[in-house]
CSV table of C-alpha atoms and ligand atoms in Angstrom, one decimal:
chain,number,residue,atom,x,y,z
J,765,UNK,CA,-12.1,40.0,-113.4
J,766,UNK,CA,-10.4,36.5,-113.3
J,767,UNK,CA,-9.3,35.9,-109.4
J,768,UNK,CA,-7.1,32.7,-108.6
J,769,UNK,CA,-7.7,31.8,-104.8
J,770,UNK,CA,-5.8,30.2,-102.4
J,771,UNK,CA,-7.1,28.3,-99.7
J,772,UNK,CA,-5.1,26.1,-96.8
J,773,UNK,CA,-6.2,27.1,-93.3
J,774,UNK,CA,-6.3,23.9,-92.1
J,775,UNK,CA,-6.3,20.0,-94.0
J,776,UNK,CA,-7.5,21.3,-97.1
J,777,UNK,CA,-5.3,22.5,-100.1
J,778,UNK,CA,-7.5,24.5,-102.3
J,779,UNK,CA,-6.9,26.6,-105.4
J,780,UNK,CA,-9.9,27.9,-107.2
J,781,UNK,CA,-10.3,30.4,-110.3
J,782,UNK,CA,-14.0,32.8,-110.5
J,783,UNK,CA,-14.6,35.3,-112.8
J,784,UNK,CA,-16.4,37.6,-110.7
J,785,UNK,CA,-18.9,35.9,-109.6
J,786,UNK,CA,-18.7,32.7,-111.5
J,787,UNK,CA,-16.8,30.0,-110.3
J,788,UNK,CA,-14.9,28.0,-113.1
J,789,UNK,CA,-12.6,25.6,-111.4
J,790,UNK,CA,-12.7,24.8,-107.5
J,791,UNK,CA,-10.0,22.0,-106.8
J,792,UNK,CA,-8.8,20.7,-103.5
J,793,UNK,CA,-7.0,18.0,-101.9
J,794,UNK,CA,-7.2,16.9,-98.1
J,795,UNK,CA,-4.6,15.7,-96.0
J,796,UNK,CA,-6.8,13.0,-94.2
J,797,UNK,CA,-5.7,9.8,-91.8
J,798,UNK,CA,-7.0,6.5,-91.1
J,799,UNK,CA,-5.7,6.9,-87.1
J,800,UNK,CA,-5.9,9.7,-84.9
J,801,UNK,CA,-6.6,13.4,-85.7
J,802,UNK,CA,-4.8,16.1,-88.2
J,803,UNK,CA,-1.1,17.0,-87.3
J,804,UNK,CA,-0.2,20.6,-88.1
J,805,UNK,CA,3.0,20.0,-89.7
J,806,UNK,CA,2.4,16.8,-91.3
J,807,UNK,CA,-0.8,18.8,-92.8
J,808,UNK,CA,1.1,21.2,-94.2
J,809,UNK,CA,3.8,18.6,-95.6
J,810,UNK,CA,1.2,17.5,-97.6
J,811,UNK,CA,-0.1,21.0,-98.9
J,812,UNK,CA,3.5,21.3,-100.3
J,813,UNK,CA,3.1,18.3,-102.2
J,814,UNK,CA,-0.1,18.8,-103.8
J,815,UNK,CA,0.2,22.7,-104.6
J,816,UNK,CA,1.6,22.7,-108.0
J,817,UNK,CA,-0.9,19.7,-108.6
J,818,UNK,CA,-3.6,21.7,-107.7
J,819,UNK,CA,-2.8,24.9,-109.3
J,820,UNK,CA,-1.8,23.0,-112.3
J,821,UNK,CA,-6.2,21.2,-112.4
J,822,UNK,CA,-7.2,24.3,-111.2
J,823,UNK,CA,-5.8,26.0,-114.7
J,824,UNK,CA,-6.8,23.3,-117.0
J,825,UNK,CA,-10.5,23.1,-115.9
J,826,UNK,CA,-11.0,26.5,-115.8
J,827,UNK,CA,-9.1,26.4,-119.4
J,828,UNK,CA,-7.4,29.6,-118.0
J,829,UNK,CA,-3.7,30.1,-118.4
J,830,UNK,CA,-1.3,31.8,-115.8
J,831,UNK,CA,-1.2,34.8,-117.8
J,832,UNK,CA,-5.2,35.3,-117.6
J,833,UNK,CA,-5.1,35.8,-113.7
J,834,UNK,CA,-5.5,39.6,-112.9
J,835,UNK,CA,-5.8,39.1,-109.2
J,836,UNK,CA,-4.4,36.6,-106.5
J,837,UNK,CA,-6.7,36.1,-103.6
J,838,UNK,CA,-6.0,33.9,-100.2
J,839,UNK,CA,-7.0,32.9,-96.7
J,840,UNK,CA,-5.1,35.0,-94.6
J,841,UNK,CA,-6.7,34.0,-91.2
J,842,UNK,CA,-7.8,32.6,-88.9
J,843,UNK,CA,-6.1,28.7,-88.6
J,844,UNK,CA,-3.2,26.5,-88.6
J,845,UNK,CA,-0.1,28.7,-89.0
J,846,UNK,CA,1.4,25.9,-90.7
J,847,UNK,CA,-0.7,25.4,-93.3
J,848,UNK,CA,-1.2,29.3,-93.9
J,849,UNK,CA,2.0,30.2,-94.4
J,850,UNK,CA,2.4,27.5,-97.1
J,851,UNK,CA,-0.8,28.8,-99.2
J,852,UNK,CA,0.5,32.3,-98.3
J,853,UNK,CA,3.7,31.5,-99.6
J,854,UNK,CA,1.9,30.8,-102.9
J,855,UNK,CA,-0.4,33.6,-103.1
J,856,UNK,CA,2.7,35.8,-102.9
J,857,UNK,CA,4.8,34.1,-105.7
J,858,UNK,CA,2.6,34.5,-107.9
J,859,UNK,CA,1.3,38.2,-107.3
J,860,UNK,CA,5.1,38.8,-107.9
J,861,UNK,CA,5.6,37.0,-110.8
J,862,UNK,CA,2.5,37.6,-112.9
J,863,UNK,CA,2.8,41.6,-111.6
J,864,UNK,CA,-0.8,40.8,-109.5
J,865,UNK,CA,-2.5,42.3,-107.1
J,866,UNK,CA,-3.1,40.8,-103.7
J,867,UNK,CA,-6.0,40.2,-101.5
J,868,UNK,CA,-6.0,38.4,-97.8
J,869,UNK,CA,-9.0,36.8,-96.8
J,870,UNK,CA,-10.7,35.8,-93.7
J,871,UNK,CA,-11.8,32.6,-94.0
J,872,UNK,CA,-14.9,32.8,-91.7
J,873,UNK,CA,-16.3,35.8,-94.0
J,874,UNK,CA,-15.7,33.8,-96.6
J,875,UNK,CA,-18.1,30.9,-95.9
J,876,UNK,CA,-20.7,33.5,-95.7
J,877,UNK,CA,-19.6,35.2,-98.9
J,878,UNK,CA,-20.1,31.9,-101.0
J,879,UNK,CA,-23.8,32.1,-100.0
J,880,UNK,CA,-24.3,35.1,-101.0
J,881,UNK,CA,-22.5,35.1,-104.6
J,882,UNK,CA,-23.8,31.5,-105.3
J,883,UNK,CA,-27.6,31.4,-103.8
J,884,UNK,CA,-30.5,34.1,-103.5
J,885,UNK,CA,-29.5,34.8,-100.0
J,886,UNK,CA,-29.2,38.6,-99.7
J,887,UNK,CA,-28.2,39.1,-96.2
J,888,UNK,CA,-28.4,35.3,-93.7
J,889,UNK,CA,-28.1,34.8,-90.3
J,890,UNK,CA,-24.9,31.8,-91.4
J,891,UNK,CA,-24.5,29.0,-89.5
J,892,UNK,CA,-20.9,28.2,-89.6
J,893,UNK,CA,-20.2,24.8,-88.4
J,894,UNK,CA,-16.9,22.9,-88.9
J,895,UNK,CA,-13.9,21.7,-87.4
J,896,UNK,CA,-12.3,24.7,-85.5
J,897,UNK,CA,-15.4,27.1,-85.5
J,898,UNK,CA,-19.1,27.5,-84.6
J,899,UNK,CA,-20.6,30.7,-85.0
J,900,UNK,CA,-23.5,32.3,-85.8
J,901,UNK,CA,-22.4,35.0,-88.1
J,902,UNK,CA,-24.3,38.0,-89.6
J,903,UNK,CA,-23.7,41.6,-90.7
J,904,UNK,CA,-24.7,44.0,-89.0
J,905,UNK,CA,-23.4,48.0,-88.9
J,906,UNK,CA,-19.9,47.5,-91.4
J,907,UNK,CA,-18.8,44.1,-89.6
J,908,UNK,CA,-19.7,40.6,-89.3
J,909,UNK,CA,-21.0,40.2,-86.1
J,910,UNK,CA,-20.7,36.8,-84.2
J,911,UNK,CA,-23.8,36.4,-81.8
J,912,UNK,CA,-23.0,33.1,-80.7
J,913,UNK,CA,-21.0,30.1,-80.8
J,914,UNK,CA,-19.3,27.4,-79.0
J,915,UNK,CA,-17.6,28.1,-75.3
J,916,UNK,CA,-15.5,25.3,-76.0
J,917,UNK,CA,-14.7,23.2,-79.3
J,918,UNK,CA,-15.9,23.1,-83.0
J,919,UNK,CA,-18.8,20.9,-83.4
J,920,UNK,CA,-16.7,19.2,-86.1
J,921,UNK,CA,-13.8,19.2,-83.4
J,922,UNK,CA,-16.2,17.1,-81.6
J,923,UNK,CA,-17.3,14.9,-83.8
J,924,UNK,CA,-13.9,14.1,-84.8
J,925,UNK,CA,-12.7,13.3,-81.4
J,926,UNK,CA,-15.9,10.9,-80.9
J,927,UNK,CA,-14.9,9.5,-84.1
J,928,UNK,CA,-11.0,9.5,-83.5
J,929,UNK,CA,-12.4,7.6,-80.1
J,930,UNK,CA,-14.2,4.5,-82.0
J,931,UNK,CA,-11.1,4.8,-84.1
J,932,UNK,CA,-12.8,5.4,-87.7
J,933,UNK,CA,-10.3,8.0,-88.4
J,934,UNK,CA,-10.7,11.4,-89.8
J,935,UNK,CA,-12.7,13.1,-90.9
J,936,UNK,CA,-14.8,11.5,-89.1
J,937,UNK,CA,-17.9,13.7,-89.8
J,938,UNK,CA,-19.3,11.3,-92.5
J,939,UNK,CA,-18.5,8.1,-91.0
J,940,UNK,CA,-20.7,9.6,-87.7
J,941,UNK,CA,-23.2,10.5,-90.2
J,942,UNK,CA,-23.5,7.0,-91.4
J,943,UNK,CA,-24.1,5.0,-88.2
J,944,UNK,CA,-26.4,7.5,-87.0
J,945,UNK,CA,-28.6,6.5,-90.1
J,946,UNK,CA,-29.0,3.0,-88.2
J,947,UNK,CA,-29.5,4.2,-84.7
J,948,UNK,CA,-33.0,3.6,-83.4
J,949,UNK,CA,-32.7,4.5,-79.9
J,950,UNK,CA,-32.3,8.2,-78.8
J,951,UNK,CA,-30.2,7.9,-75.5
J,952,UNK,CA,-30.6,11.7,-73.0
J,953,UNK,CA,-26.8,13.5,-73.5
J,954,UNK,CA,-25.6,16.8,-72.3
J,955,UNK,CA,-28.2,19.6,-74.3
J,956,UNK,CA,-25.9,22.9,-73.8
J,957,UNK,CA,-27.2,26.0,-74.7
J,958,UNK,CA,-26.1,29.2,-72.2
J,959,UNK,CA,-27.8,32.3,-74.1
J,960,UNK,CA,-26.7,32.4,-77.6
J,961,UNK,CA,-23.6,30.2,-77.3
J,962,UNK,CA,-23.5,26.1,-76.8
J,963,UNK,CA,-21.1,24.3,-75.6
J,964,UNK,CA,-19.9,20.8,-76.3
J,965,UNK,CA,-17.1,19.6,-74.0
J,966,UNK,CA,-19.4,17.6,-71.8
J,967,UNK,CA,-21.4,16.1,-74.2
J,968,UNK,CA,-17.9,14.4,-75.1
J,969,UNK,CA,-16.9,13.1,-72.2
J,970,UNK,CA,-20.9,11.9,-71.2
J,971,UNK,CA,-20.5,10.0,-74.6
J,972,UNK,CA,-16.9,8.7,-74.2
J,973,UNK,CA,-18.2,7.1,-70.4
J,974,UNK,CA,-21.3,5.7,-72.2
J,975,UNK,CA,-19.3,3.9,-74.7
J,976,UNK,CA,-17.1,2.4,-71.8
J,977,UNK,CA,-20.2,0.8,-70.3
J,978,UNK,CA,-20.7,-1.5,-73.0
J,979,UNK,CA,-24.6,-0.6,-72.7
J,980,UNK,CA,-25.0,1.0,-75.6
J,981,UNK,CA,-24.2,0.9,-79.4
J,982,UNK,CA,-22.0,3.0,-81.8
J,983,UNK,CA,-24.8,3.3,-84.1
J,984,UNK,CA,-27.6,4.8,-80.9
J,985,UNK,CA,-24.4,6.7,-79.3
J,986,UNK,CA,-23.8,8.4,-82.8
J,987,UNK,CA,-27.6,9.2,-83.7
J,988,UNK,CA,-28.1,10.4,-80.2
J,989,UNK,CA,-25.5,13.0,-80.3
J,990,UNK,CA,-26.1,14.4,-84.0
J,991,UNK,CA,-29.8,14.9,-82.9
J,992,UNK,CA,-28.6,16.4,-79.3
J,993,UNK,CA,-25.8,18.7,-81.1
J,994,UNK,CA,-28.2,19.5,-84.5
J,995,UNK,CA,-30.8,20.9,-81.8
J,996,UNK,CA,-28.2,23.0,-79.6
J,997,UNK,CA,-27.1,24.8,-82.9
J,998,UNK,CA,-30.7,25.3,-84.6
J,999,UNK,CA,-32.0,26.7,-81.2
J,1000,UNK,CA,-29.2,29.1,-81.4
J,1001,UNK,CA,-29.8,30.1,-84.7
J,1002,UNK,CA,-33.6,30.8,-84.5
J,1003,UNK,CA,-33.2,33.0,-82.0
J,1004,UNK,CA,-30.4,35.0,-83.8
J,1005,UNK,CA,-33.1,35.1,-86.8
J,1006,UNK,CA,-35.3,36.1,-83.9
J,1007,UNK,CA,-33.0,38.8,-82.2
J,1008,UNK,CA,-31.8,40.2,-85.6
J,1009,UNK,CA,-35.1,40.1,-87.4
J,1010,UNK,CA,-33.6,38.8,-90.5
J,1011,UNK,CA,-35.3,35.8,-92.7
J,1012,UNK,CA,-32.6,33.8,-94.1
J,1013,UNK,CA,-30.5,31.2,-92.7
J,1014,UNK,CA,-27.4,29.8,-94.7
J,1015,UNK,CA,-25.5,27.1,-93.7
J,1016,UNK,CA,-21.9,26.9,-94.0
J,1017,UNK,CA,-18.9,24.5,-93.1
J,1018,UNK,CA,-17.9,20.8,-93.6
J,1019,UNK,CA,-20.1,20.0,-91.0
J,1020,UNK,CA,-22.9,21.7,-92.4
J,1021,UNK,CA,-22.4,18.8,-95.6
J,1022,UNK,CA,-24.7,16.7,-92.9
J,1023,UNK,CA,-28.1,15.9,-94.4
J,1024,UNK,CA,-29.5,15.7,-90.9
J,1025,UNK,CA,-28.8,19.0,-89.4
J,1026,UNK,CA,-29.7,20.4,-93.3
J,1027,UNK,CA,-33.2,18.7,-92.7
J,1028,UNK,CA,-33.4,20.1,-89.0
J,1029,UNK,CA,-32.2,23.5,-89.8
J,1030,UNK,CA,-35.1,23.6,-92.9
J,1031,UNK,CA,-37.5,22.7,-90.6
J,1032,UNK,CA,-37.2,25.6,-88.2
J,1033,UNK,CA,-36.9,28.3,-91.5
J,1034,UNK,CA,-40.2,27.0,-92.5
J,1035,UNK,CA,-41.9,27.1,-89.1
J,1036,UNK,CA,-41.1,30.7,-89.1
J,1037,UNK,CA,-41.8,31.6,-93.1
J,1038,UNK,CA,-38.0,32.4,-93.2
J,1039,UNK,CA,-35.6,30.5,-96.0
J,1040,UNK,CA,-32.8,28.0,-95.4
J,1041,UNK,CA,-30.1,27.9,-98.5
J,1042,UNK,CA,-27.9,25.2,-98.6
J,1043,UNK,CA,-25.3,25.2,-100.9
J,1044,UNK,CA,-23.6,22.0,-102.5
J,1045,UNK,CA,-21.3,20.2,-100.6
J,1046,UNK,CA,-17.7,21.3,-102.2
J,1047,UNK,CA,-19.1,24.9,-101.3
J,1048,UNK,CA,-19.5,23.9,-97.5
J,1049,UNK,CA,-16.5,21.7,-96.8
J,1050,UNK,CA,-12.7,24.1,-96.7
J,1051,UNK,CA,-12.6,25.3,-100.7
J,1052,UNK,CA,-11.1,28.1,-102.9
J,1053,UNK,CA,-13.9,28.9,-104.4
J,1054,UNK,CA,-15.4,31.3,-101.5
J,1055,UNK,CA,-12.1,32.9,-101.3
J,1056,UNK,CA,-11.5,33.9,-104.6
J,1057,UNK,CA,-15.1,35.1,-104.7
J,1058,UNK,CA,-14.6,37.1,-101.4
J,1059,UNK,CA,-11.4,38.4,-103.1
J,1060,UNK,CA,-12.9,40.2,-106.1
J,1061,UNK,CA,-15.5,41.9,-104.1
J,1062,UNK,CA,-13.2,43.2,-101.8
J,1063,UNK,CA,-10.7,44.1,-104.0
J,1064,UNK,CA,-13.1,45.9,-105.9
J,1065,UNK,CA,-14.2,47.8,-102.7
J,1066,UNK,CA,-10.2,48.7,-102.3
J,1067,UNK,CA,-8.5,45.9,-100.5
J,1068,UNK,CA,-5.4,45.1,-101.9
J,1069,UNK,CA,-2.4,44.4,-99.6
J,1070,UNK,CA,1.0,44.3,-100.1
J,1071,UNK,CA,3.1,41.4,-100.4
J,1072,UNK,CA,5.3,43.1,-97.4
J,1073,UNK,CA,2.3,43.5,-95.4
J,1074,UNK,CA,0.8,40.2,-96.2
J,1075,UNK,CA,1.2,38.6,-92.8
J,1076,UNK,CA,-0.9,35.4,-92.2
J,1077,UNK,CA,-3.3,36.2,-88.9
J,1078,UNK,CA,-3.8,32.5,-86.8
J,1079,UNK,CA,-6.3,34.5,-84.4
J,1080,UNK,CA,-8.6,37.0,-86.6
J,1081,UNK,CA,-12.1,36.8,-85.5
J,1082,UNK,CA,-14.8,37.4,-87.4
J,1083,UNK,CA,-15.9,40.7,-86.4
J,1084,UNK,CA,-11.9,41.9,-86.3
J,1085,UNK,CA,-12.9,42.9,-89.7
J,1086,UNK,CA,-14.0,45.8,-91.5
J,1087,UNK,CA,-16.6,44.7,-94.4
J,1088,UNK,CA,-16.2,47.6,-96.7
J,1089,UNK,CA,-17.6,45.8,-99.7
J,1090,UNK,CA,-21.1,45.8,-98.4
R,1555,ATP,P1,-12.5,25.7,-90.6
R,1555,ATP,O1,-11.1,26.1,-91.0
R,1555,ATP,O2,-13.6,26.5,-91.3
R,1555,ATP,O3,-12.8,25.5,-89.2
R,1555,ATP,P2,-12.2,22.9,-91.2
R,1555,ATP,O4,-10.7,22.9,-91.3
R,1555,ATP,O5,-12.7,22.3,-90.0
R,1555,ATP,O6,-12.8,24.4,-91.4
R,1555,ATP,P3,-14.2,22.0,-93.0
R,1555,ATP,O7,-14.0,21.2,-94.3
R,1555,ATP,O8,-15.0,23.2,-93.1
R,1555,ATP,O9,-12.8,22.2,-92.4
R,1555,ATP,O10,-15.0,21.1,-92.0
R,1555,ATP,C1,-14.5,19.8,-91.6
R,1555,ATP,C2,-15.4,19.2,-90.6
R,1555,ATP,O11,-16.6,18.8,-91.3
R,1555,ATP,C3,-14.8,17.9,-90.0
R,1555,ATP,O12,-15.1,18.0,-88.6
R,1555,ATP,C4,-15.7,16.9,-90.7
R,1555,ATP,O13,-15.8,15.7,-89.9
R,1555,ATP,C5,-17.0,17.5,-90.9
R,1555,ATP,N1,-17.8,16.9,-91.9
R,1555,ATP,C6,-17.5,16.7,-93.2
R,1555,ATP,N2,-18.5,16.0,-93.8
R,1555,ATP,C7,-19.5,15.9,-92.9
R,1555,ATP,C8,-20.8,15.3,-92.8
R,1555,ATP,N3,-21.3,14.7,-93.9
R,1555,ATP,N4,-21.4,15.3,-91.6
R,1555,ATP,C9,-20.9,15.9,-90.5
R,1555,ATP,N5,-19.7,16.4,-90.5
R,1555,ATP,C10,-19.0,16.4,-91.6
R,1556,FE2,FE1,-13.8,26.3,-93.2
């Protein structure tokens, strides 16, 4: 089954095609900014300019034409209703004009989908790390359950704001990531962990007043709070591998494109004979790809929605849905 999917929850444009479980395009474009954070509408101004771009590369690399789709899949929660409506907008189009059907995706799910149809991971423990969410995800009795996360903000959230603070812009994930590499001190932060969940909002401001004093560098600042942050989410993690019994991890999420947390998060697998997959980087950052794969399982499982019914849903969680393709 040839799937086109659709993905624009947030700065990311994405439109991939799969054939079941084969991914032959996966194109997206980014709305980023050299000042300050991302602005909803200005976010999805851009998604309307780069659509038909997109679809169009999409097509051509997949060497697929429009008539070749049999099924239209597309993030239909949770994020930015701005940018959702626009790749909804899309999705619908053309499940009317090519006579398609439709699938909505949750874009969580998803992230832990791509694991499964693209590694040897059979059923992970995911840690989903990027800009709006931090969860630990896994399946358990016909939903995916979220046994922890963040009390606050997205652990790319916060790195963002840290970055957006130093003004170097967004994202600012792998600018962080690149000073750290040349921090030698490690400076005590905030370490959050209540139970299962972490939170992060204190650790910003700690880091913010450091910075004022003048006493310390970007470069120690950085390093310091990627090891403090890696730790808080790899704690949580093992003892959702622990509480669950289940020996995988996956990572997922543009944060999870960090080669520090990746080493971190390997580290603990090992110490407990349990495996870490980590996929490539256009897999973890916002993409297509997952949702078109998510889409042909569930559709084949029964999903299909109607373009009437095709509402986009800012606030689904994660366990708001039933898995029935598992
Ligand atoms: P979601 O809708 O799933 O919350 P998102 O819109 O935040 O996703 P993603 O592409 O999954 O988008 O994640 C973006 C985040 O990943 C940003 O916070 C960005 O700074 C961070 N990021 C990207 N690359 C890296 C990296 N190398 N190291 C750390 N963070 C990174
Ligand atoms: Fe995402």
């Amino acid at each position: 089954m040839i799937c086109l999917g659709v993905e624009s929850t947030a700065h990311t444009f994405g439109i991939a095609i799969a054939n079941n479980n084969k991914v032959l395009s996966n194109e997206i474009k980014s709305f980023t900014t050299e000042h300050g954070g991302i602005v909803p509408n200005l976010a999805a101004k851009h998604h309307v300019e780069v659509c038909d771009q997109v679809l169009k590369s999409a097509l051509k690399r997949a060497n697929v034409k429009l008539g070749d789709i049999q099924l239209i899949a597309f993030s239909i929660s949770p994020g930015l209703g701005h940018t959702l409506r626009i790749g909804a907008m899309m999705a619908r189009t053309l499940s009317i004009l090519l006579k398609k059907p439709l699938v909505g995706v949750n874009h969580c799910i998803a992230h832990l989908e791509v694991g499964r149809a693209l590694t040897k991971a059979k059923d992970p423990v995911l840690l989903y790390v990027s800009g709006a969410n931090t969860q630990i995800i896994a399946y358990e009795a016909g939903k995916y359950r979220i046994f922890g996360e963040t009390l606050d903000q997205g652990v790319g959230n916060l790195i963002d704001s840290f970055a957006r603070f130093l003004d170097l812009g967004f994202p600012g994930g792998p600018k962080i990531a690149e000073l750290a590499k040349h921090g030698k001190k490690l400076i005590e932060l905030p370490y959050s962990v209540k139970g299962m969940d972490v939170s992060f909002g204190g650790l910003l401001t700690n880091l913010k007043q450091k910075y004022i004093t003048g006493k310390f560098t970007k470069e120690d600042l950085c390093y310091s709070m990627q090891e403090h942050i890696f730790a808080m989410l790899v704690e949580v993690s093992e003892r959702a591998m622990a509480h669950t019994g289940k020996q995988e991890l996956l990572l997922g999420g543009g944060v999870a494109c960090n080669t520090r947390l990746q080493e971190m998060a390997k580290q603990m697998c090992k110490e407990r004979g349990a495996r870490c997959y980590v996929l490539p980087n256009e897999f973890n950052v916002d993409n297509a790809a997952m949702i078109a794969l998510t889409g042909v399982q569930m559709f084949n499982a029964g999903s299909e929605i109607k373009v009437e019914k095709s509402e986009i849903k800012p606030y689904e969680r994660t366990d708001d849905v039933n898995v029935i393709w598992r």
